[in-house]
mmCIF file of C-alpha atoms in Angstrom:
data_model
loop_
_atom_site.group_PDB
_atom_site.id
_atom_site.type_symbol
_atom_site.label_atom_id
_atom_site.label_comp_id
_atom_site.label_asym_id
_atom_site.label_seq_id
_atom_site.Cartn_x
_atom_site.Cartn_y
_atom_site.Cartn_z
ATOM 1 C CA MET A 71 37.389 -135.912 225.863
ATOM 2 C CA LYS A 72 39.849 -134.526 223.363
ATOM 3 C CA ILE A 73 42.152 -131.729 224.485
ATOM 4 C CA ILE A 74 43.815 -129.534 221.913
ATOM 5 C CA LYS A 75 47.581 -129.269 222.231
ATOM 6 C CA ILE A 76 48.143 -125.719 221.113
ATOM 7 C CA PHE A 77 51.744 -126.240 220.141
ATOM 8 C CA PHE A 78 50.838 -129.127 217.912
ATOM 9 C CA LEU A 79 49.165 -126.499 215.756
ATOM 10 C CA ILE A 80 52.365 -124.484 215.751
ATOM 11 C CA LEU A 81 54.291 -127.528 214.613
ATOM 12 C CA LEU A 82 51.850 -128.213 211.815
ATOM 13 C CA PHE A 83 52.025 -124.641 210.664
ATOM 14 C CA VAL A 84 55.814 -124.475 210.440
ATOM 15 C CA LEU A 85 56.112 -128.129 209.314
ATOM 16 C CA GLN A 86 58.268 -129.161 212.238
ATOM 17 C CA THR A 87 58.096 -132.341 214.279
ATOM 18 C CA ASP A 88 60.336 -131.707 217.281
ATOM 19 C CA PHE A 89 58.002 -130.930 220.191
ATOM 20 C CA SER A 90 60.846 -129.462 222.246
ATOM 21 C CA THR A 91 61.101 -126.672 219.667
ATOM 22 C CA ALA A 92 57.561 -125.609 220.439
ATOM 23 C CA GLN A 93 58.263 -125.575 224.151
ATOM 24 C CA ASN A 94 60.875 -122.896 223.494
ATOM 25 C CA ASP A 95 58.049 -120.610 222.347
ATOM 26 C CA VAL A 96 56.734 -120.360 225.916
ATOM 27 C CA GLU A 97 58.134 -118.301 228.782
ATOM 28 C CA VAL A 98 56.849 -118.084 232.342
ATOM 29 C CA PHE A 99 57.275 -114.987 234.504
ATOM 30 C CA LEU A 100 56.252 -113.880 237.992
ATOM 31 C CA LYS A 101 55.717 -117.398 239.298
ATOM 32 C CA GLY A 102 53.252 -117.440 242.163
ATOM 33 C CA ALA A 103 51.652 -114.084 241.312
ATOM 34 C CA VAL A 104 47.911 -113.744 240.732
ATOM 35 C CA VAL A 105 47.906 -111.729 237.492
ATOM 36 C CA THR A 106 44.647 -109.817 237.194
ATOM 37 C CA ASP A 107 45.354 -107.425 234.317
ATOM 38 C CA ILE A 108 47.936 -106.756 231.582
ATOM 39 C CA LYS A 109 48.550 -103.569 229.600
ATOM 40 C CA GLN A 110 51.312 -102.453 227.223
ATOM 41 C CA GLU A 111 52.965 -99.234 226.130
ATOM 42 C CA ASP A 112 56.011 -98.592 223.963
ATOM 43 C CA GLY A 113 58.867 -100.485 225.526
ATOM 44 C CA PHE A 114 57.063 -101.688 228.644
ATOM 45 C CA LEU A 115 54.515 -104.177 229.907
ATOM 46 C CA TRP A 116 52.523 -103.345 233.030
ATOM 47 C CA ILE A 117 51.052 -106.076 235.219
ATOM 48 C CA ALA A 118 48.464 -105.782 237.989
ATOM 49 C CA THR A 119 48.520 -108.536 240.592
ATOM 50 C CA TYR A 120 46.374 -109.438 243.538
ATOM 51 C CA GLY A 121 48.930 -109.801 246.298
ATOM 52 C CA GLN A 122 52.222 -108.581 244.834
ATOM 53 C CA GLY A 123 51.377 -105.066 243.719
ATOM 54 C CA ILE A 124 52.297 -103.769 240.265
ATOM 55 C CA TYR A 125 55.072 -104.978 237.964
ATOM 56 C CA ARG A 126 56.719 -103.207 235.030
ATOM 57 C CA TYR A 127 58.718 -105.137 232.448
ATOM 58 C CA SER A 128 61.249 -103.440 230.166
ATOM 59 C CA PHE A 129 61.490 -105.192 226.799
ATOM 60 C CA ALA A 130 64.819 -103.553 225.982
ATOM 61 C CA GLU A 131 66.487 -104.435 229.288
ATOM 62 C CA GLU A 132 64.491 -107.630 229.923
ATOM 63 C CA LYS A 133 64.128 -106.385 233.469
ATOM 64 C CA TRP A 134 61.275 -106.353 235.986
ATOM 65 C CA ILE A 135 60.540 -103.604 238.519
ATOM 66 C CA ASN A 136 58.059 -104.204 241.333
ATOM 67 C CA PHE A 137 55.903 -101.569 243.029
ATOM 68 C CA SER A 138 54.514 -102.936 246.287
ATOM 69 C CA THR A 139 54.515 -102.623 250.060
ATOM 70 C CA LYS A 140 57.429 -105.053 250.121
ATOM 71 C CA SER A 141 59.420 -102.818 247.768
ATOM 72 C CA GLY A 142 58.428 -99.781 249.820
ATOM 73 C CA ASN A 143 57.224 -97.745 246.832
ATOM 74 C CA LEU A 144 53.464 -98.459 246.888
ATOM 75 C CA GLU A 145 51.050 -98.713 249.801
ATOM 76 C CA ASN A 146 48.842 -101.448 248.357
ATOM 77 C CA ASP A 147 49.373 -104.938 246.953
ATOM 78 C CA LEU A 148 45.857 -105.974 245.927
ATOM 79 C CA PHE A 149 45.001 -104.730 242.434
ATOM 80 C CA TYR A 150 42.253 -105.666 239.991
ATOM 81 C CA THR A 151 43.034 -103.551 236.948
ATOM 82 C CA ILE A 152 45.669 -101.344 235.316
ATOM 83 C CA GLU A 153 45.843 -98.827 232.468
ATOM 84 C CA VAL A 154 48.620 -96.729 230.887
ATOM 85 C CA SER A 155 49.175 -93.492 228.968
ATOM 86 C CA ASN A 156 52.229 -91.499 227.909
ATOM 87 C CA ASN A 157 52.409 -89.675 231.244
ATOM 88 C CA TYR A 158 50.599 -91.877 233.743
ATOM 89 C CA VAL A 159 49.849 -95.398 234.890
ATOM 90 C CA TRP A 160 46.602 -96.021 236.752
ATOM 91 C CA ALA A 161 45.670 -98.990 238.912
ATOM 92 C CA GLY A 162 42.474 -99.985 240.676
ATOM 93 C CA ALA A 163 42.249 -101.608 244.091
ATOM 94 C CA SER A 164 39.445 -102.316 246.536
ATOM 95 C CA GLU A 165 40.570 -99.358 248.617
ATOM 96 C CA GLY A 166 41.037 -96.655 246.048
ATOM 97 C CA PHE A 167 42.368 -95.394 242.741
ATOM 98 C CA PHE A 168 46.143 -95.214 242.296
ATOM 99 C CA THR A 169 48.115 -93.024 239.870
ATOM 100 C CA TYR A 170 51.758 -93.385 238.932
ATOM 101 C CA THR A 171 53.235 -90.162 237.551
ATOM 102 C CA LYS A 172 56.121 -91.086 235.291
ATOM 103 C CA LYS A 173 57.795 -87.699 235.579
ATOM 104 C CA THR A 174 58.131 -87.942 239.356
ATOM 105 C CA ASP A 175 58.356 -91.746 239.603
ATOM 106 C CA LYS A 176 55.784 -91.687 242.420
ATOM 107 C CA TRP A 177 52.396 -93.201 243.161
ATOM 108 C CA SER A 178 49.464 -91.298 244.636
ATOM 109 C CA LYS A 179 46.110 -92.505 245.923
ATOM 110 C CA ARG A 180 42.643 -91.049 245.526
ATOM 111 C CA LYS A 181 39.388 -91.923 247.215
ATOM 112 C CA PHE A 182 36.001 -90.936 245.830
ATOM 113 C CA ALA A 183 33.361 -89.224 247.933
ATOM 114 C CA GLN A 184 30.360 -90.647 246.119
ATOM 115 C CA GLY A 185 29.351 -94.271 246.277
ATOM 116 C CA GLY A 186 30.169 -94.968 249.905
ATOM 117 C CA GLU A 187 32.788 -97.483 251.020
ATOM 118 C CA PHE A 188 32.344 -99.721 248.000
ATOM 119 C CA GLY A 189 32.578 -96.740 245.683
ATOM 120 C CA ASN A 190 36.347 -96.968 246.049
ATOM 121 C CA TRP A 191 36.529 -100.525 244.754
ATOM 122 C CA ILE A 192 37.978 -99.958 241.272
ATOM 123 C CA ARG A 193 37.407 -102.984 239.021
ATOM 124 C CA SER A 194 38.037 -101.745 235.488
ATOM 125 C CA LEU A 195 39.896 -98.955 233.683
ATOM 126 C CA GLY A 196 39.903 -97.797 230.069
ATOM 127 C CA TYR A 197 41.998 -95.016 228.554
ATOM 128 C CA ASP A 198 40.645 -93.209 225.511
ATOM 129 C CA GLU A 199 43.820 -91.891 223.917
ATOM 130 C CA LYS A 200 42.010 -89.897 221.229
ATOM 131 C CA GLU A 201 39.898 -87.979 223.743
ATOM 132 C CA ASN A 202 42.578 -88.088 226.470
ATOM 133 C CA ILE A 203 40.022 -89.372 228.948
ATOM 134 C CA LEU A 204 40.343 -92.184 231.475
ATOM 135 C CA TRP A 205 37.189 -94.146 232.254
ATOM 136 C CA ILE A 206 37.010 -95.679 235.733
ATOM 137 C CA GLY A 207 34.666 -98.558 236.510
ATOM 138 C CA ARG A 208 33.809 -98.605 240.192
ATOM 139 C CA PHE A 209 31.697 -100.946 242.276
ATOM 140 C CA ARG A 210 29.348 -98.000 242.401
ATOM 141 C CA ASN A 211 29.339 -95.447 239.583
ATOM 142 C CA ILE A 212 31.258 -94.773 236.419
ATOM 143 C CA THR A 213 33.821 -91.976 236.670
ATOM 144 C CA PHE A 214 35.755 -90.299 233.909
ATOM 145 C CA LEU A 215 38.911 -88.246 234.312
ATOM 146 C CA ASP A 216 39.491 -85.561 231.698
ATOM 147 C CA LEU A 217 43.282 -85.407 231.476
ATOM 148 C CA LYS A 218 43.117 -81.978 229.816
ATOM 149 C CA THR A 219 41.526 -80.387 232.882
ATOM 150 C CA MET A 220 42.335 -83.121 235.471
ATOM 151 C CA LYS A 221 38.659 -83.042 236.439
ATOM 152 C CA TYR A 222 36.795 -86.129 237.678
ATOM 153 C CA THR A 223 33.111 -86.577 236.817
ATOM 154 C CA ASP A 224 30.891 -89.218 238.440
ATOM 155 C CA ILE A 225 28.032 -90.881 236.567
ATOM 156 C CA ASN A 226 25.363 -92.891 238.331
ATOM 157 C CA ARG A 227 23.887 -95.405 235.847
ATOM 158 C CA MET A 228 21.563 -97.229 238.225
ATOM 159 C CA GLN A 229 18.449 -98.380 236.378
ATOM 160 C CA GLY A 230 15.363 -97.938 238.523
ATOM 161 C CA LYS A 231 15.992 -99.621 241.875
ATOM 162 C CA ASP A 232 18.494 -102.154 240.528
ATOM 163 C CA GLU A 233 21.747 -101.244 242.283
ATOM 164 C CA LYS A 234 23.652 -103.967 240.435
ATOM 165 C CA SER A 235 23.107 -102.057 237.194
ATOM 166 C CA ASN A 236 25.544 -99.471 238.565
ATOM 167 C CA ASN A 237 28.170 -101.993 239.711
ATOM 168 C CA ILE A 238 30.768 -101.761 236.929
ATOM 169 C CA LYS A 239 32.867 -104.831 236.076
ATOM 170 C CA SER A 240 34.345 -104.173 232.611
ATOM 171 C CA ILE A 241 35.040 -101.338 230.156
ATOM 172 C CA ARG A 242 35.720 -101.864 226.460
ATOM 173 C CA PHE A 243 36.002 -99.439 223.517
ATOM 174 C CA ASP A 244 34.058 -100.291 220.375
ATOM 175 C CA GLY A 245 35.451 -98.396 217.381
ATOM 176 C CA ASP A 246 35.617 -94.611 217.553
ATOM 177 C CA SER A 247 32.266 -93.855 219.105
ATOM 178 C CA LEU A 248 30.990 -96.504 221.526
ATOM 179 C CA ILE A 249 32.033 -97.606 225.012
ATOM 180 C CA TRP A 250 30.549 -100.687 226.654
ATOM 181 C CA PHE A 251 30.318 -100.982 230.433
ATOM 182 C CA GLY A 252 29.640 -104.469 231.776
ATOM 183 C CA THR A 253 27.776 -104.519 235.085
ATOM 184 C CA GLU A 254 26.465 -107.113 237.513
ATOM 185 C CA SER A 255 23.037 -106.767 235.942
ATOM 186 C CA GLY A 256 23.563 -106.083 232.246
ATOM 187 C CA VAL A 257 25.639 -103.850 230.007
ATOM 188 C CA HIS A 258 25.548 -100.113 229.274
ATOM 189 C CA VAL A 259 26.603 -98.711 225.917
ATOM 190 C CA TYR A 260 27.589 -95.044 225.628
ATOM 191 C CA ASN A 261 27.864 -93.051 222.413
ATOM 192 C CA LYS A 262 30.707 -90.692 223.230
ATOM 193 C CA LYS A 263 29.822 -88.411 220.308
ATOM 194 C CA LYS A 264 27.024 -87.170 222.532
ATOM 195 C CA LYS A 265 27.181 -85.528 225.939
ATOM 196 C CA TYR A 266 27.019 -88.051 228.743
ATOM 197 C CA THR A 267 24.114 -86.092 230.263
ATOM 198 C CA GLU A 268 21.913 -86.761 227.222
ATOM 199 C CA PRO A 269 19.574 -89.721 227.772
ATOM 200 C CA SER A 270 19.903 -90.640 224.079
ATOM 201 C CA ALA A 271 23.659 -91.127 224.527
ATOM 202 C CA TRP A 272 23.059 -94.294 226.561
ATOM 203 C CA GLY A 273 21.621 -97.720 225.944
ATOM 204 C CA TYR A 274 21.228 -100.646 228.338
ATOM 205 C CA LEU A 275 20.865 -104.356 227.675
ATOM 206 C CA THR A 276 19.707 -106.797 230.328
ATOM 207 C CA ASN A 277 18.633 -110.410 230.120
ATOM 208 C CA LYS A 278 15.096 -109.280 229.349
ATOM 209 C CA ASN A 279 13.214 -108.811 226.077
ATOM 210 C CA LYS A 280 15.145 -111.695 224.470
ATOM 211 C CA ASN A 281 18.547 -110.109 225.158
ATOM 212 C CA PHE A 282 21.061 -112.641 226.509
ATOM 213 C CA LEU A 283 18.414 -115.210 225.530
ATOM 214 C CA ASP A 284 16.416 -114.271 228.648
ATOM 215 C CA ASP A 285 18.734 -116.557 230.628
ATOM 216 C CA GLY A 286 18.870 -116.482 234.416
ATOM 217 C CA GLU A 287 17.588 -113.929 236.864
ATOM 218 C CA ALA A 288 20.326 -111.460 235.899
ATOM 219 C CA VAL A 289 23.444 -111.358 233.737
ATOM 220 C CA SER A 290 26.774 -110.187 235.159
ATOM 221 C CA VAL A 291 29.125 -109.160 232.331
ATOM 222 C CA SER A 292 32.755 -109.868 233.188
ATOM 223 C CA ASP A 293 34.277 -109.056 229.782
ATOM 224 C CA VAL A 294 33.392 -107.758 226.315
ATOM 225 C CA LEU A 295 35.159 -108.513 223.029
ATOM 226 C CA PHE A 296 34.503 -107.366 219.466
ATOM 227 C CA GLU A 297 35.021 -109.282 216.224
ATOM 228 C CA GLY A 298 33.507 -108.291 212.898
ATOM 229 C CA GLU A 299 29.857 -107.432 213.402
ATOM 230 C CA ASN A 300 29.627 -109.506 216.570
ATOM 231 C CA ILE A 301 30.029 -108.688 220.234
ATOM 232 C CA TRP A 302 31.124 -111.441 222.617
ATOM 233 C CA PHE A 303 30.093 -111.107 226.255
ATOM 234 C CA GLY A 304 31.728 -113.171 228.994
ATOM 235 C CA ALA A 305 29.328 -113.734 231.883
ATOM 236 C CA ASP A 306 29.807 -114.622 235.530
ATOM 237 C CA VAL A 307 28.196 -117.628 237.132
ATOM 238 C CA PHE A 308 26.637 -117.426 240.594
ATOM 239 C CA ILE A 309 24.274 -120.261 241.444
ATOM 240 C CA THR A 310 23.223 -121.413 244.893
ATOM 241 C CA LYS A 311 20.620 -123.792 246.247
ATOM 242 C CA GLU A 312 18.452 -120.799 247.120
ATOM 243 C CA GLN A 313 19.016 -119.099 243.737
ATOM 244 C CA PRO A 314 19.640 -121.851 241.163
ATOM 245 C CA GLU A 315 19.144 -119.495 238.200
ATOM 246 C CA PHE A 316 20.680 -116.258 239.468
ATOM 247 C CA ASN A 317 23.704 -115.855 237.140
ATOM 248 C CA VAL A 318 23.980 -118.808 234.761
ATOM 249 C CA GLY A 319 27.163 -117.603 233.023
ATOM 250 C CA GLY A 320 28.486 -118.610 229.623
ATOM 251 C CA ILE A 321 29.620 -116.656 226.566
ATOM 252 C CA TYR A 322 26.993 -114.716 224.635
ATOM 253 C CA ILE A 323 27.430 -113.648 221.025
ATOM 254 C CA TYR A 324 25.330 -110.733 219.767
ATOM 255 C CA ASN A 325 25.152 -109.644 216.117
ATOM 256 C CA ARG A 326 24.129 -106.086 217.103
ATOM 257 C CA LEU A 327 20.675 -106.547 215.591
ATOM 258 C CA TYR A 328 18.481 -109.276 217.022
ATOM 259 C CA GLU A 329 20.387 -112.561 217.038
ATOM 260 C CA TRP A 330 21.874 -113.977 220.239
ATOM 261 C CA ASN A 331 23.809 -117.209 220.693
ATOM 262 C CA ARG A 332 25.364 -118.813 223.753
ATOM 263 C CA ILE A 333 28.414 -121.008 224.290
ATOM 264 C CA SER A 334 28.395 -123.020 227.491
ATOM 265 C CA THR A 335 29.056 -126.456 228.920
ATOM 266 C CA ALA A 336 26.562 -127.743 226.369
ATOM 267 C CA ASN A 337 29.088 -126.772 223.660
ATOM 268 C CA GLY A 338 32.212 -128.063 225.400
ATOM 269 C CA LEU A 339 33.239 -125.556 228.067
ATOM 270 C CA ALA A 340 34.269 -127.184 231.344
ATOM 271 C CA ALA A 341 32.186 -124.655 233.289
ATOM 272 C CA ASN A 342 30.083 -121.578 232.626
ATOM 273 C CA GLY A 343 31.906 -118.869 234.574
ATOM 274 C CA ILE A 344 34.039 -116.585 232.379
ATOM 275 C CA TYR A 345 36.981 -114.687 233.838
ATOM 276 C CA ALA A 346 38.271 -113.091 230.628
ATOM 277 C CA LEU A 347 38.193 -113.141 226.826
ATOM 278 C CA GLY A 348 41.014 -112.647 224.329
ATOM 279 C CA ARG A 349 41.484 -112.963 220.577
ATOM 280 C CA THR A 350 44.086 -114.071 218.035
ATOM 281 C CA GLY A 351 42.826 -113.978 214.455
ATOM 282 C CA ASN A 352 39.864 -116.321 214.051
ATOM 283 C CA TYR A 353 40.129 -117.687 217.573
ATOM 284 C CA ILE A 354 38.589 -116.453 220.805
ATOM 285 C CA TRP A 355 40.340 -117.359 224.066
ATOM 286 C CA ALA A 356 38.357 -117.801 227.270
ATOM 287 C CA GLY A 357 39.395 -118.256 230.891
ATOM 288 C CA VAL A 358 36.738 -120.440 232.527
ATOM 289 C CA TYR A 359 35.700 -121.092 236.125
ATOM 290 C CA SER A 360 33.036 -122.927 238.092
ATOM 291 C CA PHE A 361 31.225 -121.716 241.190
ATOM 292 C CA ASP A 362 30.716 -123.708 244.375
ATOM 293 C CA GLY A 363 27.315 -122.538 245.578
ATOM 294 C CA LYS A 364 27.742 -124.098 249.004
ATOM 295 C CA GLU A 365 31.142 -122.643 249.803
ATOM 296 C CA LYS A 366 30.619 -119.496 247.672
ATOM 297 C CA LEU A 367 33.970 -120.066 245.963
ATOM 298 C CA GLU A 368 35.202 -119.898 242.383
ATOM 299 C CA HIS A 369 37.393 -122.653 240.933
ATOM 300 C CA GLY A 370 39.434 -122.136 237.789
ATOM 301 C CA LYS A 371 38.616 -124.646 235.057
ATOM 302 C CA GLY A 372 41.221 -123.831 232.452
ATOM 303 C CA LEU A 373 41.682 -122.251 229.054
ATOM 304 C CA PHE A 374 39.400 -122.752 226.062
ATOM 305 C CA ILE A 375 39.687 -121.638 222.465
ATOM 306 C CA ILE A 376 36.661 -121.047 220.244
ATOM 307 C CA ASN A 377 36.697 -120.846 216.454
ATOM 308 C CA ARG A 378 34.748 -117.682 215.783
ATOM 309 C CA ILE A 379 33.683 -118.954 212.345
ATOM 310 C CA ASN A 380 32.172 -122.343 213.216
ATOM 311 C CA ARG A 381 31.970 -121.812 217.028
ATOM 312 C CA ASN A 382 33.758 -125.092 217.760
ATOM 313 C CA VAL A 383 35.179 -125.247 221.288
ATOM 314 C CA SER A 384 38.560 -126.760 222.213
ATOM 315 C CA GLU A 385 40.338 -127.061 225.541
ATOM 316 C CA VAL A 386 44.015 -126.129 225.721
ATOM 317 C CA ASP A 387 46.317 -128.571 227.446
ATOM 318 C CA LEU A 388 47.812 -126.279 230.085
ATOM 319 C CA ASN A 389 50.836 -128.505 230.447
ATOM 320 C CA GLU A 390 51.775 -127.705 226.858
ATOM 321 C CA ILE A 391 52.028 -124.007 227.645
ATOM 322 C CA GLN A 392 53.576 -124.487 231.079
ATOM 323 C CA VAL A 393 50.577 -123.082 232.937
ATOM 324 C CA SER A 394 50.404 -124.414 236.482
ATOM 325 C CA SER A 395 47.110 -122.767 237.434
ATOM 326 C CA ALA A 396 43.645 -123.530 236.057
ATOM 327 C CA SER A 397 42.609 -119.939 236.835
ATOM 328 C CA ILE A 398 43.049 -117.971 233.605
ATOM 329 C CA LEU A 399 42.336 -114.381 234.623
ATOM 330 C CA SER A 400 43.513 -112.046 231.849
ATOM 331 C CA PHE A 401 44.811 -111.829 228.280
ATOM 332 C CA HIS A 402 46.867 -109.422 226.213
ATOM 333 C CA PHE A 403 47.838 -110.049 222.580
ATOM 334 C CA ASP A 404 50.623 -107.773 221.322
ATOM 335 C CA GLY A 405 50.494 -108.955 217.707
ATOM 336 C CA LYS A 406 53.253 -111.488 218.272
ATOM 337 C CA ASN A 407 52.737 -112.922 221.748
ATOM 338 C CA MET A 408 49.698 -113.865 223.750
ATOM 339 C CA TRP A 409 50.311 -112.900 227.375
ATOM 340 C CA ILE A 410 48.182 -114.960 229.747
ATOM 341 C CA GLY A 411 47.581 -113.876 233.334
ATOM 342 C CA THR A 412 46.956 -116.831 235.633
ATOM 343 C CA GLY A 413 46.500 -117.544 239.311
ATOM 344 C CA GLU A 414 50.174 -118.520 239.543
ATOM 345 C CA GLY A 415 52.072 -116.276 237.175
ATOM 346 C CA LEU A 416 52.329 -114.730 233.727
ATOM 347 C CA VAL A 417 52.805 -116.861 230.610
ATOM 348 C CA LYS A 418 53.998 -115.613 227.225
ATOM 349 C CA VAL A 419 53.068 -117.733 224.212
ATOM 350 C CA ASN A 420 55.044 -116.742 221.109
ATOM 351 C CA PHE A 421 53.154 -116.700 217.804
ATOM 352 C CA ASP A 422 56.031 -115.435 215.683
ATOM 353 C CA ASN A 423 55.041 -117.982 213.054
ATOM 354 C CA ASP A 424 51.768 -116.139 212.490
ATOM 355 C CA LEU A 425 49.706 -118.717 214.320
ATOM 356 C CA ALA A 426 47.128 -115.991 214.881
ATOM 357 C CA LYS A 427 45.801 -116.739 211.387
ATOM 358 C CA TRP A 428 45.410 -120.426 212.272
ATOM 359 C CA PRO A 429 44.524 -122.024 208.944
ATOM 360 C CA ILE A 430 44.425 -125.511 210.475
ATOM 361 C CA PRO A 431 40.977 -126.892 211.423
ATOM 362 C CA VAL A 432 40.382 -127.188 215.163
ATOM 363 C CA LYS A 433 38.699 -130.258 216.571
ATOM 364 C CA LYS A 434 35.718 -129.759 218.772
ATOM 365 C CA ARG A 435 36.133 -130.645 222.435
ATOM 366 C CA LYS A 436 33.997 -133.567 223.498
ATOM 367 C CA GLY A 437 33.013 -134.670 226.944
#
């Protein structure tokens, strides 16, 4: 098995040979934190963690501020997602929806009436700056908050009797008009140029009718990424002795017309569970995990990079980027740095040498 050393590519690009120079392009923050989501605004980086609350990093001051029960300024520590706007920061937990009002420097908590107990498990957030609307992905229901009126609206997208089709896992904006909502049983697409109450405003793709290659009993969409005319879907894996084909996982690539392709262990991934997807130029980053069907546990299996042109798969040597956890949970590329959220901290990989264009061929992972 060949493992790509990501900083070797940096060295080739800038025609250097001293490996210690490349190591200086990596910084590690928040050691020990489980980093579930990363968002950025002018001057600040916001980090959601599962266990240590919320962190804010000031680029100008190079200073971290923690919001948590330990700090005494937030009543929850277990967060799955975070989103930011000019006036607010929002964070999702298993026990409610949290809002940080910048003007007052205070957090507030909201619980939703619809959806029962699990309706307050917030797993994904997406802020539409143009429309000034926050989309909230809940374990049950989609909710949107119109910031102009401060009104919340619940949308039940359950398809027939399939409750998993209304269990929202991911939210991603596609250009100016479309929003994709990954669920535990497929993916909804909403045309926001139409009223959400219009049936024609919504589409739904499952693993039926040749979508997702008809793989598995159901497809659980953990992440969605757009490049060119293609949509990349990261899928969860959940396989047990009783249900050996329930969620088979992998990365699916859809050309928006009729063609579907899949990247999996057959192409070089170490496992088929996908935590998150990211992108730098012609390369797609994927955090991969396996699932223990007996113990019902996930196990991180590292970081993989895929050439979006030829679809070659390479495994990143985590030691080269000072990552101590094989659980790669989130990505954020700011145009210069790739921020990687892991099970044991936050890693910043500096691409100041324009590595995002990556003109060097990447060798395919074998094994």
